[in-house]
Amino acid sequence: MANWRRITGAAGLVVGATAAGAGALVAAERIAISRFRGRPSPAGEAFGSLRGLELTVLAEDGVPLHVEINGPDTAPMTIIFCHGYTLNQDCWHFQRRDLSDHRLVFWDQRDHGRSGRSAAGSGSIGQLGTDLKAVIDAAAPGPGPVVLVGHSMAWRAAARGCRPRSGPR
């Protein structure tokens, strides 16, 4: 009987210590997050508040794609940012702010952000690649290089949008 009490007592001590540790971690996380949220943005702007020159690009099936362009047309290269699933172009807030001396193109994929909604079943990776090609053709002027930056599933769309084709780029 003494062994049973020792075992249950030790188990209770382990469970109690684990619960106390988990509680301390949750409390520390909440304190850290509340401190972070209370800080002003380093540049004083609200996240997602930066905007560029707006452009609407029509996808091959007529879905309007919302595009914003920052930076000069004469920049030596164009950088196109492709967000991930369930996001929108605002996820690139800090890149938009910190790379302002380049020509930057941000776009909302179909069914995301301020782009139009498409028919059910037309949101494939292949379709996103075709949409990206339309954005490249409309927003990347001249023969200069184009750099694609993709987050999450966007790298697959970028790979589809970069298939070899005739002409430079």
mmCIF file with all atom_site columns, C-alpha atoms in Angstrom:
data_model
loop_
_atom_site.group_PDB
_atom_site.id
_atom_site.type_symbol
_atom_site.label_atom_id
_atom_site.label_alt_id
_atom_site.label_comp_id
_atom_site.label_asym_id
_atom_site.label_entity_id
_atom_site.label_seq_id
_atom_site.pdbx_PDB_ins_code
_atom_site.Cartn_x
_atom_site.Cartn_y
_atom_site.Cartn_z
_atom_site.occupancy
_atom_site.B_iso_or_equiv
_atom_site.pdbx_formal_charge
_atom_site.auth_seq_id
_atom_site.auth_comp_id
_atom_site.auth_asym_id
_atom_site.auth_atom_id
_atom_site.pdbx_PDB_model_num
ATOM 1   C CA . MET A 1 1   ? 0.000   0.000  0.000   1.00 0.00 ? 1   MET A CA 1
ATOM 2   C CA . ALA A 1 2   ? 2.874   2.327  0.714   1.00 0.00 ? 2   ALA A CA 1
ATOM 3   C CA . ASN A 1 3   ? 4.208   1.753  -2.773  1.00 0.00 ? 3   ASN A CA 1
ATOM 4   C CA . TRP A 1 4   ? 0.858   2.719  -4.300  1.00 0.00 ? 4   TRP A CA 1
ATOM 5   C CA . ARG A 1 5   ? 0.792   5.986  -2.338  1.00 0.00 ? 5   ARG A CA 1
ATOM 6   C CA . ARG A 1 6   ? 4.327   6.800  -3.378  1.00 0.00 ? 6   ARG A CA 1
ATOM 7   C CA . ILE A 1 7   ? 3.545   6.092  -7.042  1.00 0.00 ? 7   ILE A CA 1
ATOM 8   C CA . THR A 1 8   ? 0.369   8.197  -7.056  1.00 0.00 ? 8   THR A CA 1
ATOM 9   C CA . GLY A 1 9   ? 2.066   10.925 -5.060  1.00 0.00 ? 9   GLY A CA 1
ATOM 10  C CA . ALA A 1 10  ? 4.982   11.037 -7.515  1.00 0.00 ? 10  ALA A CA 1
ATOM 11  C CA . ALA A 1 11  ? 2.595   10.999 -10.474 1.00 0.00 ? 11  ALA A CA 1
ATOM 12  C CA . GLY A 1 12  ? 0.594   13.860 -8.936  1.00 0.00 ? 12  GLY A CA 1
ATOM 13  C CA . LEU A 1 13  ? 3.794   15.807 -8.411  1.00 0.00 ? 13  LEU A CA 1
ATOM 14  C CA . VAL A 1 14  ? 4.861   15.277 -12.056 1.00 0.00 ? 14  VAL A CA 1
ATOM 15  C CA . VAL A 1 15  ? 1.408   16.261 -13.392 1.00 0.00 ? 15  VAL A CA 1
ATOM 16  C CA . GLY A 1 16  ? 1.300   19.319 -11.132 1.00 0.00 ? 16  GLY A CA 1
ATOM 17  C CA . ALA A 1 17  ? 4.787   20.463 -12.154 1.00 0.00 ? 17  ALA A CA 1
ATOM 18  C CA . THR A 1 18  ? 3.955   19.951 -15.830 1.00 0.00 ? 18  THR A CA 1
ATOM 19  C CA . ALA A 1 19  ? 0.743   21.963 -15.506 1.00 0.00 ? 19  ALA A CA 1
ATOM 20  C CA . ALA A 1 20  ? 2.544   24.743 -13.650 1.00 0.00 ? 20  ALA A CA 1
ATOM 21  C CA . GLY A 1 21  ? 5.263   24.833 -16.325 1.00 0.00 ? 21  GLY A CA 1
ATOM 22  C CA . ALA A 1 22  ? 2.711   24.952 -19.134 1.00 0.00 ? 22  ALA A CA 1
ATOM 23  C CA . GLY A 1 23  ? 0.831   27.708 -17.337 1.00 0.00 ? 23  GLY A CA 1
ATOM 24  C CA . ALA A 1 24  ? 4.033   29.705 -16.954 1.00 0.00 ? 24  ALA A CA 1
ATOM 25  C CA . LEU A 1 25  ? 4.809   29.303 -20.663 1.00 0.00 ? 25  LEU A CA 1
ATOM 26  C CA . VAL A 1 26  ? 1.322   30.436 -21.687 1.00 0.00 ? 26  VAL A CA 1
ATOM 27  C CA . ALA A 1 27  ? 1.548   33.450 -19.367 1.00 0.00 ? 27  ALA A CA 1
ATOM 28  C CA . ALA A 1 28  ? 4.995   34.382 -20.714 1.00 0.00 ? 28  ALA A CA 1
ATOM 29  C CA . GLU A 1 29  ? 3.746   34.104 -24.302 1.00 0.00 ? 29  GLU A CA 1
ATOM 30  C CA . ARG A 1 30  ? 0.741   36.328 -23.573 1.00 0.00 ? 30  ARG A CA 1
ATOM 31  C CA . ILE A 1 31  ? 2.940   38.938 -21.928 1.00 0.00 ? 31  ILE A CA 1
ATOM 32  C CA . ALA A 1 32  ? 5.369   38.915 -24.860 1.00 0.00 ? 32  ALA A CA 1
ATOM 33  C CA . ILE A 1 33  ? 2.593   39.185 -27.453 1.00 0.00 ? 33  ILE A CA 1
ATOM 34  C CA . SER A 1 34  ? 0.845   42.014 -25.614 1.00 0.00 ? 34  SER A CA 1
ATOM 35  C CA . ARG A 1 35  ? 4.140   43.928 -25.410 1.00 0.00 ? 35  ARG A CA 1
ATOM 36  C CA . PHE A 1 36  ? 4.786   43.374 -29.126 1.00 0.00 ? 36  PHE A CA 1
ATOM 37  C CA . ARG A 1 37  ? 1.272   44.451 -30.133 1.00 0.00 ? 37  ARG A CA 1
ATOM 38  C CA . GLY A 1 38  ? 1.539   47.572 -27.988 1.00 0.00 ? 38  GLY A CA 1
ATOM 39  C CA . ARG A 1 39  ? 4.636   48.819 -29.794 1.00 0.00 ? 39  ARG A CA 1
ATOM 40  C CA . PRO A 1 40  ? 4.301   51.311 -32.620 1.00 0.00 ? 40  PRO A CA 1
ATOM 41  C CA . SER A 1 41  ? 5.534   50.195 -36.030 1.00 0.00 ? 41  SER A CA 1
ATOM 42  C CA . PRO A 1 42  ? 9.193   51.130 -36.562 1.00 0.00 ? 42  PRO A CA 1
ATOM 43  C CA . ALA A 1 43  ? 8.250   53.481 -39.391 1.00 0.00 ? 43  ALA A CA 1
ATOM 44  C CA . GLY A 1 44  ? 5.052   54.705 -37.736 1.00 0.00 ? 44  GLY A CA 1
ATOM 45  C CA . GLU A 1 45  ? 2.740   53.151 -40.327 1.00 0.00 ? 45  GLU A CA 1
ATOM 46  C CA . ALA A 1 46  ? 0.065   50.557 -39.689 1.00 0.00 ? 46  ALA A CA 1
ATOM 47  C CA . PHE A 1 47  ? 0.773   47.093 -41.069 1.00 0.00 ? 47  PHE A CA 1
ATOM 48  C CA . GLY A 1 48  ? -0.707  46.791 -44.559 1.00 0.00 ? 48  GLY A CA 1
ATOM 49  C CA . SER A 1 49  ? -1.221  50.528 -44.967 1.00 0.00 ? 49  SER A CA 1
ATOM 50  C CA . LEU A 1 50  ? 1.398   51.085 -47.675 1.00 0.00 ? 50  LEU A CA 1
ATOM 51  C CA . ARG A 1 51  ? -0.028  51.316 -51.190 1.00 0.00 ? 51  ARG A CA 1
ATOM 52  C CA . GLY A 1 52  ? 1.275   51.702 -54.715 1.00 0.00 ? 52  GLY A CA 1
ATOM 53  C CA . LEU A 1 53  ? -0.025  52.646 -58.125 1.00 0.00 ? 53  LEU A CA 1
ATOM 54  C CA . GLU A 1 54  ? -3.071  50.442 -58.689 1.00 0.00 ? 54  GLU A CA 1
ATOM 55  C CA . LEU A 1 55  ? -3.481  48.408 -61.847 1.00 0.00 ? 55  LEU A CA 1
ATOM 56  C CA . THR A 1 56  ? -6.083  45.810 -62.804 1.00 0.00 ? 56  THR A CA 1
ATOM 57  C CA . VAL A 1 57  ? -4.818  42.933 -64.921 1.00 0.00 ? 57  VAL A CA 1
ATOM 58  C CA . LEU A 1 58  ? -7.377  40.647 -66.522 1.00 0.00 ? 58  LEU A CA 1
ATOM 59  C CA . ALA A 1 59  ? -6.597  36.953 -66.310 1.00 0.00 ? 59  ALA A CA 1
ATOM 60  C CA . GLU A 1 60  ? -7.183  34.854 -69.408 1.00 0.00 ? 60  GLU A CA 1
ATOM 61  C CA . ASP A 1 61  ? -10.617 33.852 -68.098 1.00 0.00 ? 61  ASP A CA 1
ATOM 62  C CA . GLY A 1 62  ? -11.578 37.456 -67.298 1.00 0.00 ? 62  GLY A CA 1
ATOM 63  C CA . VAL A 1 63  ? -10.955 37.453 -63.526 1.00 0.00 ? 63  VAL A CA 1
ATOM 64  C CA . PRO A 1 64  ? -9.640  40.895 -62.492 1.00 0.00 ? 64  PRO A CA 1
ATOM 65  C CA . LEU A 1 65  ? -6.308  40.648 -60.653 1.00 0.00 ? 65  LEU A CA 1
ATOM 66  C CA . HIS A 1 66  ? -5.447  43.506 -58.293 1.00 0.00 ? 66  HIS A CA 1
ATOM 67  C CA . VAL A 1 67  ? -1.870  44.713 -58.799 1.00 0.00 ? 67  VAL A CA 1
ATOM 68  C CA . GLU A 1 68  ? 0.059   47.537 -57.112 1.00 0.00 ? 68  GLU A CA 1
ATOM 69  C CA . ILE A 1 69  ? 3.357   48.934 -58.357 1.00 0.00 ? 69  ILE A CA 1
ATOM 70  C CA . ASN A 1 70  ? 5.923   50.850 -56.327 1.00 0.00 ? 70  ASN A CA 1
ATOM 71  C CA . GLY A 1 71  ? 9.120   52.389 -57.613 1.00 0.00 ? 71  GLY A CA 1
ATOM 72  C CA . PRO A 1 72  ? 10.324  53.853 -60.868 1.00 0.00 ? 72  PRO A CA 1
ATOM 73  C CA . ASP A 1 73  ? 9.619   52.391 -64.323 1.00 0.00 ? 73  ASP A CA 1
ATOM 74  C CA . THR A 1 74  ? 13.304  52.956 -65.076 1.00 0.00 ? 74  THR A CA 1
ATOM 75  C CA . ALA A 1 75  ? 14.592  50.686 -62.305 1.00 0.00 ? 75  ALA A CA 1
ATOM 76  C CA . PRO A 1 76  ? 17.123  48.146 -63.611 1.00 0.00 ? 76  PRO A CA 1
ATOM 77  C CA . MET A 1 77  ? 15.016  45.200 -62.452 1.00 0.00 ? 77  MET A CA 1
ATOM 78  C CA . THR A 1 78  ? 11.450  44.402 -61.444 1.00 0.00 ? 78  THR A CA 1
ATOM 79  C CA . ILE A 1 79  ? 10.723  42.357 -58.333 1.00 0.00 ? 79  ILE A CA 1
ATOM 80  C CA . ILE A 1 80  ? 7.324   40.655 -58.265 1.00 0.00 ? 80  ILE A CA 1
ATOM 81  C CA . PHE A 1 81  ? 5.980   39.415 -54.932 1.00 0.00 ? 81  PHE A CA 1
ATOM 82  C CA . CYS A 1 82  ? 3.572   36.455 -54.828 1.00 0.00 ? 82  CYS A CA 1
ATOM 83  C CA . HIS A 1 83  ? 1.806   35.810 -51.521 1.00 0.00 ? 83  HIS A CA 1
ATOM 84  C CA . GLY A 1 84  ? 0.823   32.429 -50.121 1.00 0.00 ? 84  GLY A CA 1
ATOM 85  C CA . TYR A 1 85  ? -2.525  30.743 -49.669 1.00 0.00 ? 85  TYR A CA 1
ATOM 86  C CA . THR A 1 86  ? -5.136  32.700 -47.653 1.00 0.00 ? 86  THR A CA 1
ATOM 87  C CA . LEU A 1 87  ? -2.927  35.815 -47.595 1.00 0.00 ? 87  LEU A CA 1
ATOM 88  C CA . ASN A 1 88  ? -2.933  38.990 -49.663 1.00 0.00 ? 88  ASN A CA 1
ATOM 89  C CA . GLN A 1 89  ? -0.288  41.427 -50.855 1.00 0.00 ? 89  GLN A CA 1
ATOM 90  C CA . ASP A 1 90  ? -0.231  43.190 -47.475 1.00 0.00 ? 90  ASP A CA 1
ATOM 91  C CA . CYS A 1 91  ? 1.923   40.344 -46.133 1.00 0.00 ? 91  CYS A CA 1
ATOM 92  C CA . TRP A 1 92  ? 4.816   42.021 -47.990 1.00 0.00 ? 92  TRP A CA 1
ATOM 93  C CA . HIS A 1 93  ? 4.479   45.263 -45.963 1.00 0.00 ? 93  HIS A CA 1
ATOM 94  C CA . PHE A 1 94  ? 8.069   45.420 -44.744 1.00 0.00 ? 94  PHE A CA 1
ATOM 95  C CA . GLN A 1 95  ? 9.553   44.452 -48.112 1.00 0.00 ? 95  GLN A CA 1
ATOM 96  C CA . ARG A 1 96  ? 7.489   47.207 -49.740 1.00 0.00 ? 96  ARG A CA 1
ATOM 97  C CA . ARG A 1 97  ? 8.813   49.697 -47.213 1.00 0.00 ? 97  ARG A CA 1
ATOM 98  C CA . ASP A 1 98  ? 12.456  48.623 -47.173 1.00 0.00 ? 98  ASP A CA 1
ATOM 99  C CA . LEU A 1 99  ? 13.019  48.021 -50.914 1.00 0.00 ? 99  LEU A CA 1
ATOM 100 C CA . SER A 1 100 ? 11.457  51.270 -52.079 1.00 0.00 ? 100 SER A CA 1
ATOM 101 C CA . ASP A 1 101 ? 14.330  52.149 -54.442 1.00 0.00 ? 101 ASP A CA 1
ATOM 102 C CA . HIS A 1 102 ? 13.459  49.188 -56.728 1.00 0.00 ? 102 HIS A CA 1
ATOM 103 C CA . ARG A 1 103 ? 10.475  48.613 -58.988 1.00 0.00 ? 103 ARG A CA 1
ATOM 104 C CA . LEU A 1 104 ? 8.223   46.394 -56.900 1.00 0.00 ? 104 LEU A CA 1
ATOM 105 C CA . VAL A 1 105 ? 5.062   44.646 -58.060 1.00 0.00 ? 105 VAL A CA 1
ATOM 106 C CA . PHE A 1 106 ? 2.580   43.208 -55.574 1.00 0.00 ? 106 PHE A CA 1
ATOM 107 C CA . TRP A 1 107 ? -0.534  41.337 -56.615 1.00 0.00 ? 107 TRP A CA 1
ATOM 108 C CA . ASP A 1 108 ? -3.449  39.559 -55.028 1.00 0.00 ? 108 ASP A CA 1
ATOM 109 C CA . GLN A 1 109 ? -4.035  36.097 -56.421 1.00 0.00 ? 109 GLN A CA 1
ATOM 110 C CA . ARG A 1 110 ? -7.502  35.231 -57.659 1.00 0.00 ? 110 ARG A CA 1
ATOM 111 C CA . ASP A 1 111 ? -9.980  34.727 -54.822 1.00 0.00 ? 111 ASP A CA 1
ATOM 112 C CA . HIS A 1 112 ? -7.635  36.585 -52.440 1.00 0.00 ? 112 HIS A CA 1
ATOM 113 C CA . GLY A 1 113 ? -7.452  40.183 -51.258 1.00 0.00 ? 113 GLY A CA 1
ATOM 114 C CA . ARG A 1 114 ? -8.833  42.713 -53.723 1.00 0.00 ? 114 ARG A CA 1
ATOM 115 C CA . SER A 1 115 ? -8.701  40.468 -56.790 1.00 0.00 ? 115 SER A CA 1
ATOM 116 C CA . GLY A 1 116 ? -11.872 39.087 -58.316 1.00 0.00 ? 116 GLY A CA 1
ATOM 117 C CA . ARG A 1 117 ? -13.523 35.818 -57.515 1.00 0.00 ? 117 ARG A CA 1
ATOM 118 C CA . SER A 1 118 ? -13.318 32.952 -59.969 1.00 0.00 ? 118 SER A CA 1
ATOM 119 C CA . ALA A 1 119 ? -15.562 30.065 -60.903 1.00 0.00 ? 119 ALA A CA 1
ATOM 120 C CA . ALA A 1 120 ? -15.443 27.045 -58.651 1.00 0.00 ? 120 ALA A CA 1
ATOM 121 C CA . GLY A 1 121 ? -12.555 24.747 -59.464 1.00 0.00 ? 121 GLY A CA 1
ATOM 122 C CA . SER A 1 122 ? -10.458 27.287 -61.376 1.00 0.00 ? 122 SER A CA 1
ATOM 123 C CA . GLY A 1 123 ? -7.966  27.972 -58.579 1.00 0.00 ? 123 GLY A CA 1
ATOM 124 C CA . SER A 1 124 ? -5.323  25.442 -59.609 1.00 0.00 ? 124 SER A CA 1
ATOM 125 C CA . ILE A 1 125 ? -1.574  25.976 -59.393 1.00 0.00 ? 125 ILE A CA 1
ATOM 126 C CA . GLY A 1 126 ? -1.454  25.948 -63.185 1.00 0.00 ? 126 GLY A CA 1
ATOM 127 C CA . GLN A 1 127 ? -4.055  28.734 -63.314 1.00 0.00 ? 127 GLN A CA 1
ATOM 128 C CA . LEU A 1 128 ? -2.099  30.767 -60.758 1.00 0.00 ? 128 LEU A CA 1
ATOM 129 C CA . GLY A 1 129 ? 0.991   30.389 -62.956 1.00 0.00 ? 129 GLY A CA 1
ATOM 130 C CA . THR A 1 130 ? -0.982  31.644 -65.953 1.00 0.00 ? 130 THR A CA 1
ATOM 131 C CA . ASP A 1 131 ? -2.266  34.563 -63.855 1.00 0.00 ? 131 ASP A CA 1
ATOM 132 C CA . LEU A 1 132 ? 1.293   35.380 -62.795 1.00 0.00 ? 132 LEU A CA 1
ATOM 133 C CA . LYS A 1 133 ? 2.402   35.419 -66.432 1.00 0.00 ? 133 LYS A CA 1
ATOM 134 C CA . ALA A 1 134 ? -0.349  37.972 -67.151 1.00 0.00 ? 134 ALA A CA 1
ATOM 135 C CA . VAL A 1 135 ? 0.894   40.107 -64.240 1.00 0.00 ? 135 VAL A CA 1
ATOM 136 C CA . ILE A 1 136 ? 4.512   39.871 -65.474 1.00 0.00 ? 136 ILE A CA 1
ATOM 137 C CA . ASP A 1 137 ? 3.504   40.874 -68.992 1.00 0.00 ? 137 ASP A CA 1
ATOM 138 C CA . ALA A 1 138 ? 1.462   43.843 -67.746 1.00 0.00 ? 138 ALA A CA 1
ATOM 139 C CA . ALA A 1 139 ? 3.636   45.148 -64.925 1.00 0.00 ? 139 ALA A CA 1
ATOM 140 C CA . ALA A 1 140 ? 7.258   44.429 -65.850 1.00 0.00 ? 140 ALA A CA 1
ATOM 141 C CA . PRO A 1 141 ? 8.279   46.963 -68.511 1.00 0.00 ? 141 PRO A CA 1
ATOM 142 C CA . GLY A 1 142 ? 11.210  46.622 -70.844 1.00 0.00 ? 142 GLY A CA 1
ATOM 143 C CA . PRO A 1 143 ? 13.802  43.922 -71.281 1.00 0.00 ? 143 PRO A CA 1
ATOM 144 C CA . GLY A 1 144 ? 15.207  44.124 -67.737 1.00 0.00 ? 144 GLY A CA 1
ATOM 145 C CA . PRO A 1 145 ? 15.338  41.103 -65.473 1.00 0.00 ? 145 PRO A CA 1
ATOM 146 C CA . VAL A 1 146 ? 12.362  40.044 -63.381 1.00 0.00 ? 146 VAL A CA 1
ATOM 147 C CA . VAL A 1 147 ? 12.861  38.534 -59.928 1.00 0.00 ? 147 VAL A CA 1
ATOM 148 C CA . LEU A 1 148 ? 10.001  36.509 -58.485 1.00 0.00 ? 148 LEU A CA 1
ATOM 149 C CA . VAL A 1 149 ? 9.583   36.250 -54.727 1.00 0.00 ? 149 VAL A CA 1
ATOM 150 C CA . GLY A 1 150 ? 7.096   33.636 -53.579 1.00 0.00 ? 150 GLY A CA 1
ATOM 151 C CA . HIS A 1 151 ? 5.789   32.585 -50.193 1.00 0.00 ? 151 HIS A CA 1
ATOM 152 C CA . SER A 1 152 ? 4.331   29.164 -49.456 1.00 0.00 ? 152 SER A CA 1
ATOM 153 C CA . MET A 1 153 ? 2.380   27.780 -52.433 1.00 0.00 ? 153 MET A CA 1
ATOM 154 C CA . ALA A 1 154 ? 3.295   30.839 -54.512 1.00 0.00 ? 154 ALA A CA 1
ATOM 155 C CA . TRP A 1 155 ? 6.671   29.333 -55.438 1.00 0.00 ? 155 TRP A CA 1
ATOM 156 C CA . ARG A 1 156 ? 4.804   26.661 -57.404 1.00 0.00 ? 156 ARG A CA 1
ATOM 157 C CA . ALA A 1 157 ? 2.768   29.299 -59.216 1.00 0.00 ? 157 ALA A CA 1
ATOM 158 C CA . ALA A 1 158 ? 5.994   31.199 -59.878 1.00 0.00 ? 158 ALA A CA 1
ATOM 159 C CA . ALA A 1 159 ? 7.580   28.080 -61.360 1.00 0.00 ? 159 ALA A CA 1
ATOM 160 C CA . ARG A 1 160 ? 4.566   27.652 -63.646 1.00 0.00 ? 160 ARG A CA 1
ATOM 161 C CA . GLY A 1 161 ? 4.659   31.345 -64.615 1.00 0.00 ? 161 GLY A CA 1
ATOM 162 C CA . CYS A 1 162 ? 8.341   31.077 -65.548 1.00 0.00 ? 162 CYS A CA 1
ATOM 163 C CA . ARG A 1 163 ? 8.149   28.321 -68.110 1.00 0.00 ? 163 ARG A CA 1
ATOM 164 C CA . PRO A 1 164 ? 10.552  28.943 -70.962 1.00 0.00 ? 164 PRO A CA 1
ATOM 165 C CA . ARG A 1 165 ? 9.018   31.020 -73.702 1.00 0.00 ? 165 ARG A CA 1
ATOM 166 C CA . SER A 1 166 ? 10.275  32.846 -76.746 1.00 0.00 ? 166 SER A CA 1
ATOM 167 C CA . GLY A 1 167 ? 12.154  36.098 -76.256 1.00 0.00 ? 167 GLY A CA 1
ATOM 168 C CA . PRO A 1 168 ? 14.327  37.455 -73.445 1.00 0.00 ? 168 PRO A CA 1
ATOM 169 C CA . ARG A 1 169 ? 13.501  37.315 -69.709 1.00 0.00 ? 169 ARG A CA 1
#
